[in-house]
Tab-separated table of C-alpha atoms and ligand atoms in Angstrom:
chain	number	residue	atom	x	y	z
A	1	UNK	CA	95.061	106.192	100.860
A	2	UNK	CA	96.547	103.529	102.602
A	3	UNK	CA	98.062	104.273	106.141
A	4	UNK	CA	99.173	102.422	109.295
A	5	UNK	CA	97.505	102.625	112.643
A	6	UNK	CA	100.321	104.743	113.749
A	7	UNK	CA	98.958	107.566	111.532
A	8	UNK	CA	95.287	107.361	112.938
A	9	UNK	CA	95.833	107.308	116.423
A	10	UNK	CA	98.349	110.146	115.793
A	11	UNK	CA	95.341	112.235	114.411
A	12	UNK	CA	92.803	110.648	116.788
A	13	UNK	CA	94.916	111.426	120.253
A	14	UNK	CA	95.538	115.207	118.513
A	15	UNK	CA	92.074	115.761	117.846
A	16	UNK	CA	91.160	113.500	121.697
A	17	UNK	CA	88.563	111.542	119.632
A	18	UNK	CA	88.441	107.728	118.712
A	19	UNK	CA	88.471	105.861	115.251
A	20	UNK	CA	85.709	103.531	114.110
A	21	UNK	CA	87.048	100.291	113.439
A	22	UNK	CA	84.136	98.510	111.480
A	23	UNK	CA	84.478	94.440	110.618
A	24	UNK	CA	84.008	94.376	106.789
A	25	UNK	CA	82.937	90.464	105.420
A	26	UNK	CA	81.264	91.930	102.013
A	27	UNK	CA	82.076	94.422	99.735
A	28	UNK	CA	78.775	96.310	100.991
A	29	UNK	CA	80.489	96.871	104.332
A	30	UNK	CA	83.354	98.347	102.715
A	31	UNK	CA	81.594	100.684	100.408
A	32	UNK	CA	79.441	101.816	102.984
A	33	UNK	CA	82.533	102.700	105.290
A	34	UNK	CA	84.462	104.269	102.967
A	35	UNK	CA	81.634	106.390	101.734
A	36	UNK	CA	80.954	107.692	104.981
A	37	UNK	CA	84.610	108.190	105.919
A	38	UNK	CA	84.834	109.933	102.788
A	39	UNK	CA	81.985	112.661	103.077
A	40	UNK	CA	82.915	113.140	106.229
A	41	UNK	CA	86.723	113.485	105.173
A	42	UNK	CA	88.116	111.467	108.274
A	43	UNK	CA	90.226	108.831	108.564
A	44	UNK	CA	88.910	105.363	108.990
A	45	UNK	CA	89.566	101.273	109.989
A	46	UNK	CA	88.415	98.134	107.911
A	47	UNK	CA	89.094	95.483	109.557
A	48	UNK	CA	88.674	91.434	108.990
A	49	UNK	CA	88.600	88.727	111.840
A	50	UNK	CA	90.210	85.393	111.393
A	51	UNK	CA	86.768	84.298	113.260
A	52	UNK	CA	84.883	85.641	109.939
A	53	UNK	CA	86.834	82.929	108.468
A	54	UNK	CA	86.268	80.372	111.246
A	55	UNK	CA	82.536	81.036	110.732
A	56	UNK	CA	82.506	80.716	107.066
A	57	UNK	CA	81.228	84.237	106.744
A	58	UNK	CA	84.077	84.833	104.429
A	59	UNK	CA	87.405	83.988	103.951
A	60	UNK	CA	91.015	86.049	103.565
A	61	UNK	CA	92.059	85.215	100.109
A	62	UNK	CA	88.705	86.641	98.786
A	63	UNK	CA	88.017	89.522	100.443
A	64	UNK	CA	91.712	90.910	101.570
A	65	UNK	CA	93.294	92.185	98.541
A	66	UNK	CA	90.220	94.056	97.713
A	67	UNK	CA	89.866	95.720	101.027
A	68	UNK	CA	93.515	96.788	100.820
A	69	UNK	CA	92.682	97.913	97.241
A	70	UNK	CA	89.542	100.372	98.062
A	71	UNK	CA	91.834	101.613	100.912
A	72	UNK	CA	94.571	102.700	98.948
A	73	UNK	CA	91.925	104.225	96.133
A	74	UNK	CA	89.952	106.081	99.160
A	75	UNK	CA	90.231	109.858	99.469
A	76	UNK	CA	90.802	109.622	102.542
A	77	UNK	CA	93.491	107.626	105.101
A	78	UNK	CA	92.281	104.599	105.532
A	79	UNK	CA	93.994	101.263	107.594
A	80	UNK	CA	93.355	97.754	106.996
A	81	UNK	CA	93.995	95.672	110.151
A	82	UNK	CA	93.982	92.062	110.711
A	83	UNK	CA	91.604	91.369	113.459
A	84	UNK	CA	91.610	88.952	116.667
A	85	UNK	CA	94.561	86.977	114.664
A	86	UNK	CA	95.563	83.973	116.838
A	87	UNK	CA	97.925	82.735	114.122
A	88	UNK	CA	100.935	84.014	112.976
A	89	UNK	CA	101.314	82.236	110.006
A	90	UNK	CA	97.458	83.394	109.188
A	91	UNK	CA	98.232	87.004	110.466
A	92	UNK	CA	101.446	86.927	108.036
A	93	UNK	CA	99.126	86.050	104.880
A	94	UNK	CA	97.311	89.364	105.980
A	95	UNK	CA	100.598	91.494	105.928
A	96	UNK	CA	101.541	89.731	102.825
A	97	UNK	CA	98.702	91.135	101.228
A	98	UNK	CA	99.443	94.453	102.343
A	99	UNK	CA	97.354	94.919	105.790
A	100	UNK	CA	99.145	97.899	107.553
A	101	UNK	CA	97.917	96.529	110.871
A	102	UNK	CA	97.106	93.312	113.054
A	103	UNK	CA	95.760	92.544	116.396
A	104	UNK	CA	97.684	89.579	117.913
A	105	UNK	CA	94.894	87.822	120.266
A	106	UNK	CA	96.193	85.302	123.065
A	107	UNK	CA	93.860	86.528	125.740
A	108	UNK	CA	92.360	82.740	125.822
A	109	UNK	CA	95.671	81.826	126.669
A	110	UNK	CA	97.429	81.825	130.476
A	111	UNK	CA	98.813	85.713	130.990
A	112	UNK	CA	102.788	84.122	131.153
A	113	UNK	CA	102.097	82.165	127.285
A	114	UNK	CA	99.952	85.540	126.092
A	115	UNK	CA	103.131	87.642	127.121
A	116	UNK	CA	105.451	85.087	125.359
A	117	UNK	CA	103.641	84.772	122.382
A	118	UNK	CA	102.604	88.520	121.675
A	119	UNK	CA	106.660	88.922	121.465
A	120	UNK	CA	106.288	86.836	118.758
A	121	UNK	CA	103.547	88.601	117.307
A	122	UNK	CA	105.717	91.945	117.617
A	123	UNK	CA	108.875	91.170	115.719
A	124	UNK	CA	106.224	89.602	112.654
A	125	UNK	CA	104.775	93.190	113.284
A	126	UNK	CA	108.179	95.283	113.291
A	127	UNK	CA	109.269	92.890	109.748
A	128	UNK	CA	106.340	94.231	107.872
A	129	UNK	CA	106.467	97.699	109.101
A	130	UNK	CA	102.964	97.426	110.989
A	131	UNK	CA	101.483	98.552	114.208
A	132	UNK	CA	100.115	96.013	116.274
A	133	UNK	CA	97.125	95.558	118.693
A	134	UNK	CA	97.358	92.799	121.405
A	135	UNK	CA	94.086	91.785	124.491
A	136	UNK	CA	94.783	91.230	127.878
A	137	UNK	CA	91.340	90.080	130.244
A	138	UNK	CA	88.503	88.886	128.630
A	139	UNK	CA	85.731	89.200	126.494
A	140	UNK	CA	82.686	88.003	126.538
A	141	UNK	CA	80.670	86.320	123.270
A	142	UNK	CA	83.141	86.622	120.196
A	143	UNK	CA	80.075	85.733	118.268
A	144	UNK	CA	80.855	87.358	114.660
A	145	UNK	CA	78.959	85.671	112.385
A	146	UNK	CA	75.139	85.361	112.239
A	147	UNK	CA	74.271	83.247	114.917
A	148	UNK	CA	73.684	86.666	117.467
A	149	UNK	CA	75.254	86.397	121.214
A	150	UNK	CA	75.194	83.121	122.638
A	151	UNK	CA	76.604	84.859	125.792
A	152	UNK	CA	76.237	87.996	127.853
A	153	UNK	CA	79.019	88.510	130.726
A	154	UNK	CA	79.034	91.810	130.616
A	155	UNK	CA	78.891	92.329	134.689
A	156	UNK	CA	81.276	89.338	135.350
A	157	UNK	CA	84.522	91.642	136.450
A	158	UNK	CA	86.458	88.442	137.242
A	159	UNK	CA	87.023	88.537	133.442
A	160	UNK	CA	87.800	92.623	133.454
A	161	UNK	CA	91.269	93.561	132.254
A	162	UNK	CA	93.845	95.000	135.164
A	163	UNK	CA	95.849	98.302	135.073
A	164	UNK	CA	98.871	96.703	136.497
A	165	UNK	CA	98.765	93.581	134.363
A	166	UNK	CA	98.313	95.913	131.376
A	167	UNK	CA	101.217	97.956	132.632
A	168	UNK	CA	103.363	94.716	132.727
A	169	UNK	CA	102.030	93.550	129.389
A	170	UNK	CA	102.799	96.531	127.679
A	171	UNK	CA	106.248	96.676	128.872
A	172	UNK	CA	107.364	93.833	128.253
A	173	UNK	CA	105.806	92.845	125.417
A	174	UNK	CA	106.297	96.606	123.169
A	175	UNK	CA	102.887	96.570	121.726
A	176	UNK	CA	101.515	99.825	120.112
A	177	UNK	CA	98.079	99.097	121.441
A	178	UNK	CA	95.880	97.673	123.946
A	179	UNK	CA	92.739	95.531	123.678
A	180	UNK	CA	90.846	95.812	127.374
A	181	UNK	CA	88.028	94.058	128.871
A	182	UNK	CA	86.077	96.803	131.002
A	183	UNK	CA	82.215	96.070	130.388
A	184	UNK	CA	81.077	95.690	126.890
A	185	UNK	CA	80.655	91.912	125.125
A	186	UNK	CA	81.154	91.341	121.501
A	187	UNK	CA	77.603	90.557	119.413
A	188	UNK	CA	74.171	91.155	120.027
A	189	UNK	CA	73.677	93.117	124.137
A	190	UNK	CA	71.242	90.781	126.052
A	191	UNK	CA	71.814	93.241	128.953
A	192	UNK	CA	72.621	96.713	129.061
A	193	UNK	CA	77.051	96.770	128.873
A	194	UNK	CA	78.140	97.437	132.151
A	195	UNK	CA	81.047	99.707	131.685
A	196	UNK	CA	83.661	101.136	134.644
A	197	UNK	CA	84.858	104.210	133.208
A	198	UNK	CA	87.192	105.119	135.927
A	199	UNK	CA	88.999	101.342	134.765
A	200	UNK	CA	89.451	102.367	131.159
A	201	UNK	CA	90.681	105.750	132.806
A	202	UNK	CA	93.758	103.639	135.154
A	203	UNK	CA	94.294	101.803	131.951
A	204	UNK	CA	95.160	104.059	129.697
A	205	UNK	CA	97.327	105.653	132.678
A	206	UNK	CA	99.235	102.560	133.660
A	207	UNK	CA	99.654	101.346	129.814
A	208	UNK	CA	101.006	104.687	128.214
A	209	UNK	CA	99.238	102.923	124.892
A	210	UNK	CA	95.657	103.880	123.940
A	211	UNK	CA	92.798	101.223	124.399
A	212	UNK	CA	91.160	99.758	122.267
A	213	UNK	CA	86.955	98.856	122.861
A	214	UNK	CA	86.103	95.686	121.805
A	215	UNK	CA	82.483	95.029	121.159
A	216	UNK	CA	81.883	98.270	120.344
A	217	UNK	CA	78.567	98.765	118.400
A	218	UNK	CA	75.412	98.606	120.924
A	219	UNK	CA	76.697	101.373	123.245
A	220	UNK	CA	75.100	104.475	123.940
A	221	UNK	CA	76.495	107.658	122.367
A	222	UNK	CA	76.738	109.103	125.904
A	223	UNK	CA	78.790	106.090	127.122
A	224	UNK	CA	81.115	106.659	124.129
A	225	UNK	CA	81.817	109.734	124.904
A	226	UNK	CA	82.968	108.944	128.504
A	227	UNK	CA	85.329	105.915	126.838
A	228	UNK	CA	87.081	108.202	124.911
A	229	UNK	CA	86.954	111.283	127.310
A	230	UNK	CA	88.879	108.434	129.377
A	231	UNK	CA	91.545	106.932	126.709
A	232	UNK	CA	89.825	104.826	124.042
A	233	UNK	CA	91.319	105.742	121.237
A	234	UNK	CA	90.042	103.090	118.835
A	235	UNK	CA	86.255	101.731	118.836
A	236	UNK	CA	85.862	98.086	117.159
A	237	UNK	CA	82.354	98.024	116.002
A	238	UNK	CA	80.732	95.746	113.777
A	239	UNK	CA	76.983	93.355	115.163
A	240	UNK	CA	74.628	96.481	114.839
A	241	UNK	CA	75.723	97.677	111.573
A	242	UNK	CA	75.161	94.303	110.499
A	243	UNK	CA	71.777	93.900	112.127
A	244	UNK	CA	71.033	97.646	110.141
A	245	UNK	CA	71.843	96.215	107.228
A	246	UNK	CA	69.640	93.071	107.866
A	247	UNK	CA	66.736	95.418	108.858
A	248	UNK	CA	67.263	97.651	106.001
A	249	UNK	CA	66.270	94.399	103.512
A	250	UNK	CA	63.780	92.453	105.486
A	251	UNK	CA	60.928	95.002	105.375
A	252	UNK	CA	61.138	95.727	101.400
A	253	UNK	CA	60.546	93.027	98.839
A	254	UNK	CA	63.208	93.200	96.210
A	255	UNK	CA	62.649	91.983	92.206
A	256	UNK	CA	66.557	91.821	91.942
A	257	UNK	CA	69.693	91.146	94.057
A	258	UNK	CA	71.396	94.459	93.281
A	259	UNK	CA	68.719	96.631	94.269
A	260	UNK	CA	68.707	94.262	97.878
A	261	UNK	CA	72.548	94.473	98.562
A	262	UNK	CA	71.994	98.187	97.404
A	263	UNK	CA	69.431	98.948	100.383
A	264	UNK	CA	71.405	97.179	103.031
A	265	UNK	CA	74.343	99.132	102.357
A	266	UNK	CA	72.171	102.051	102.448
A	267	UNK	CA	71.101	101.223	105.816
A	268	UNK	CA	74.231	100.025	107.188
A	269	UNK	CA	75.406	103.586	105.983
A	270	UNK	CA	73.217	105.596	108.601
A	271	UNK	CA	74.753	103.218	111.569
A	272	UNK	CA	78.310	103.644	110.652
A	273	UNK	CA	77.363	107.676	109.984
A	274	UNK	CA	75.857	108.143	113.134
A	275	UNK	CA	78.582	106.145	115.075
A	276	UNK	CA	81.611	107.837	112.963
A	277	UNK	CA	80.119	111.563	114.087
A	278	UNK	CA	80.091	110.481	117.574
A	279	UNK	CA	83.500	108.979	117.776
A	280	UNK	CA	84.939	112.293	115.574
A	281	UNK	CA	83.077	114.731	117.956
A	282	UNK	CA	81.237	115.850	114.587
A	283	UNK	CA	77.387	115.451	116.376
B	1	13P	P1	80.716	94.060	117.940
B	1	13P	O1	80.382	93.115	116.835
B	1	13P	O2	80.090	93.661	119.234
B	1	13P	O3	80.435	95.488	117.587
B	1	13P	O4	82.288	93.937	118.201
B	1	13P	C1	83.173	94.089	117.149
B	1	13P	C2	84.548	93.764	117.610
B	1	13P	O5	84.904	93.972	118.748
B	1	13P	C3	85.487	93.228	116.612
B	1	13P	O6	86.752	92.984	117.138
């Protein structure tokens, strides 16, 4: 069933857990989330990137309605969210199609512009009903397609988010949710992710909102479990159940493309399942 954010961080802050919010750019990745979400019976994210698009990985119009169709036939709640949007007009094509969530993304922009726009980005949330997700700081190697990291500044804190900024952000811009830069990098980890726990911890305090991890896949369960001990309420995760899925295929030879897109989604099944049980306390 189809459900807003609103709903999922309702059960996730209830149950003091975080939900999986998995990139999908094939119809693999969606099957394979949905099926675990399913026989696990929790709720779950699918999420698409305008970057997916920017990459050529895959594009809105093809993949959009069906995500918002498997969501709405899945047993359980699921939410489809519009991901690191930096247009409205292409976040509104989203919401058209029946997304029931979107991340407004102007942390590239100067913190004064990124306030001014997100208001923006809030009253094209509040017309279509929608929670929204909005980034202050930075993060490192937005590298979503399948060209790996081309970065790693995981240790560079000059580009960490701050609690008072985030305070300041929150309030004046009304978002439901906050992206924050606090040690992990999106893509492939070239160095262990260098995460300050007690900074997620004043975030969450200052910002009243729970936080969102970017770059989520890579981490240790252990460190997981501190995030969301500490506020994260929603884990974006997507580079290592891609790289499972392109492990999963590359040692088997395959007579036929079915069987091949069959085994990858097997394989990208076991990430997501181990990840899901971790972020639902179910390990
Ligand atoms: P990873 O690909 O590093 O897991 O990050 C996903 C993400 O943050 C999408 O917004």
């Amino acid at each position: 069933m189809l459900v807003t954010l609103k709903e999922i961080y309702e059960y996730a802050e209830k149950n003091n857990v975080a939900i999986g919010a998995f990139n999908v750019v094939n119809f693999e990745n969606i099957q394979a989330i949905l099926e675990c979400a399913e026989e696990l019976n929790v709720p779950t994210i699918i999420a698409f990137a305008q970057t997916h698009e920017e990459n050529n990985v895959m594009d809105l119009d093809t993949i959009g309605e069906v995500m918002v169709l498997m969501a709405k036939n899945a047993k359980v709640p699921v939410c489809v969210h519009l991901d690191h949007g930096v247009n409205l007009d292409y976040i509104e094509k989203s919401l058209k199609m029946g997304f029931t969530s979107m991340m407004f993304d102007g942390s590239a922009l100067p913190y004064e512009e990124n306030v001014r726009q997100t208001i923006e980005a809030v009253k094209l949330a509040r017309k279509y009903n929608v929670t929204i997700e909005a980034e202050i700081g930075k993060m490192a190697g937005i590298t979503l397609n399948n060209d790996g990291v081309t970065e790693n500044r995981a240790s560079d804190r000059s580009m960490y988010s701050d609690p008072a900024e985030a305070k300041d952000f929150v309030e004046k811009t009304g978002v439901d949710c906050l992206a924050c830069s606090f040690g992990t990098v999106h893509g492939e980890y070239t160095a262990e992710p260098n995460i300050d726990f007690e900074l997620v911890k004043e975030l969450a305090e200052a910002t009243g909102v729970p936080i969102v991890m970017h770059g989520g896949s890579g981490v240790s369960h252990e460190d997981y479990k501190k995030v969301i001990a500490n506020g994260v309420r929603k884990i974006n995760y997507f580079t290592y159940m891609d790289l499972a899925g392109g492990k999963g295929v590359s040692n088997q030879t395959f007579k036929t493309f079915h069987e091949a897109a069959f085994a990858g989604k097997e394989a990208m099944r076991k990430d997501i399942e181990s990840a899901m049980r971790c972020f639902l306390n179910k390990d």
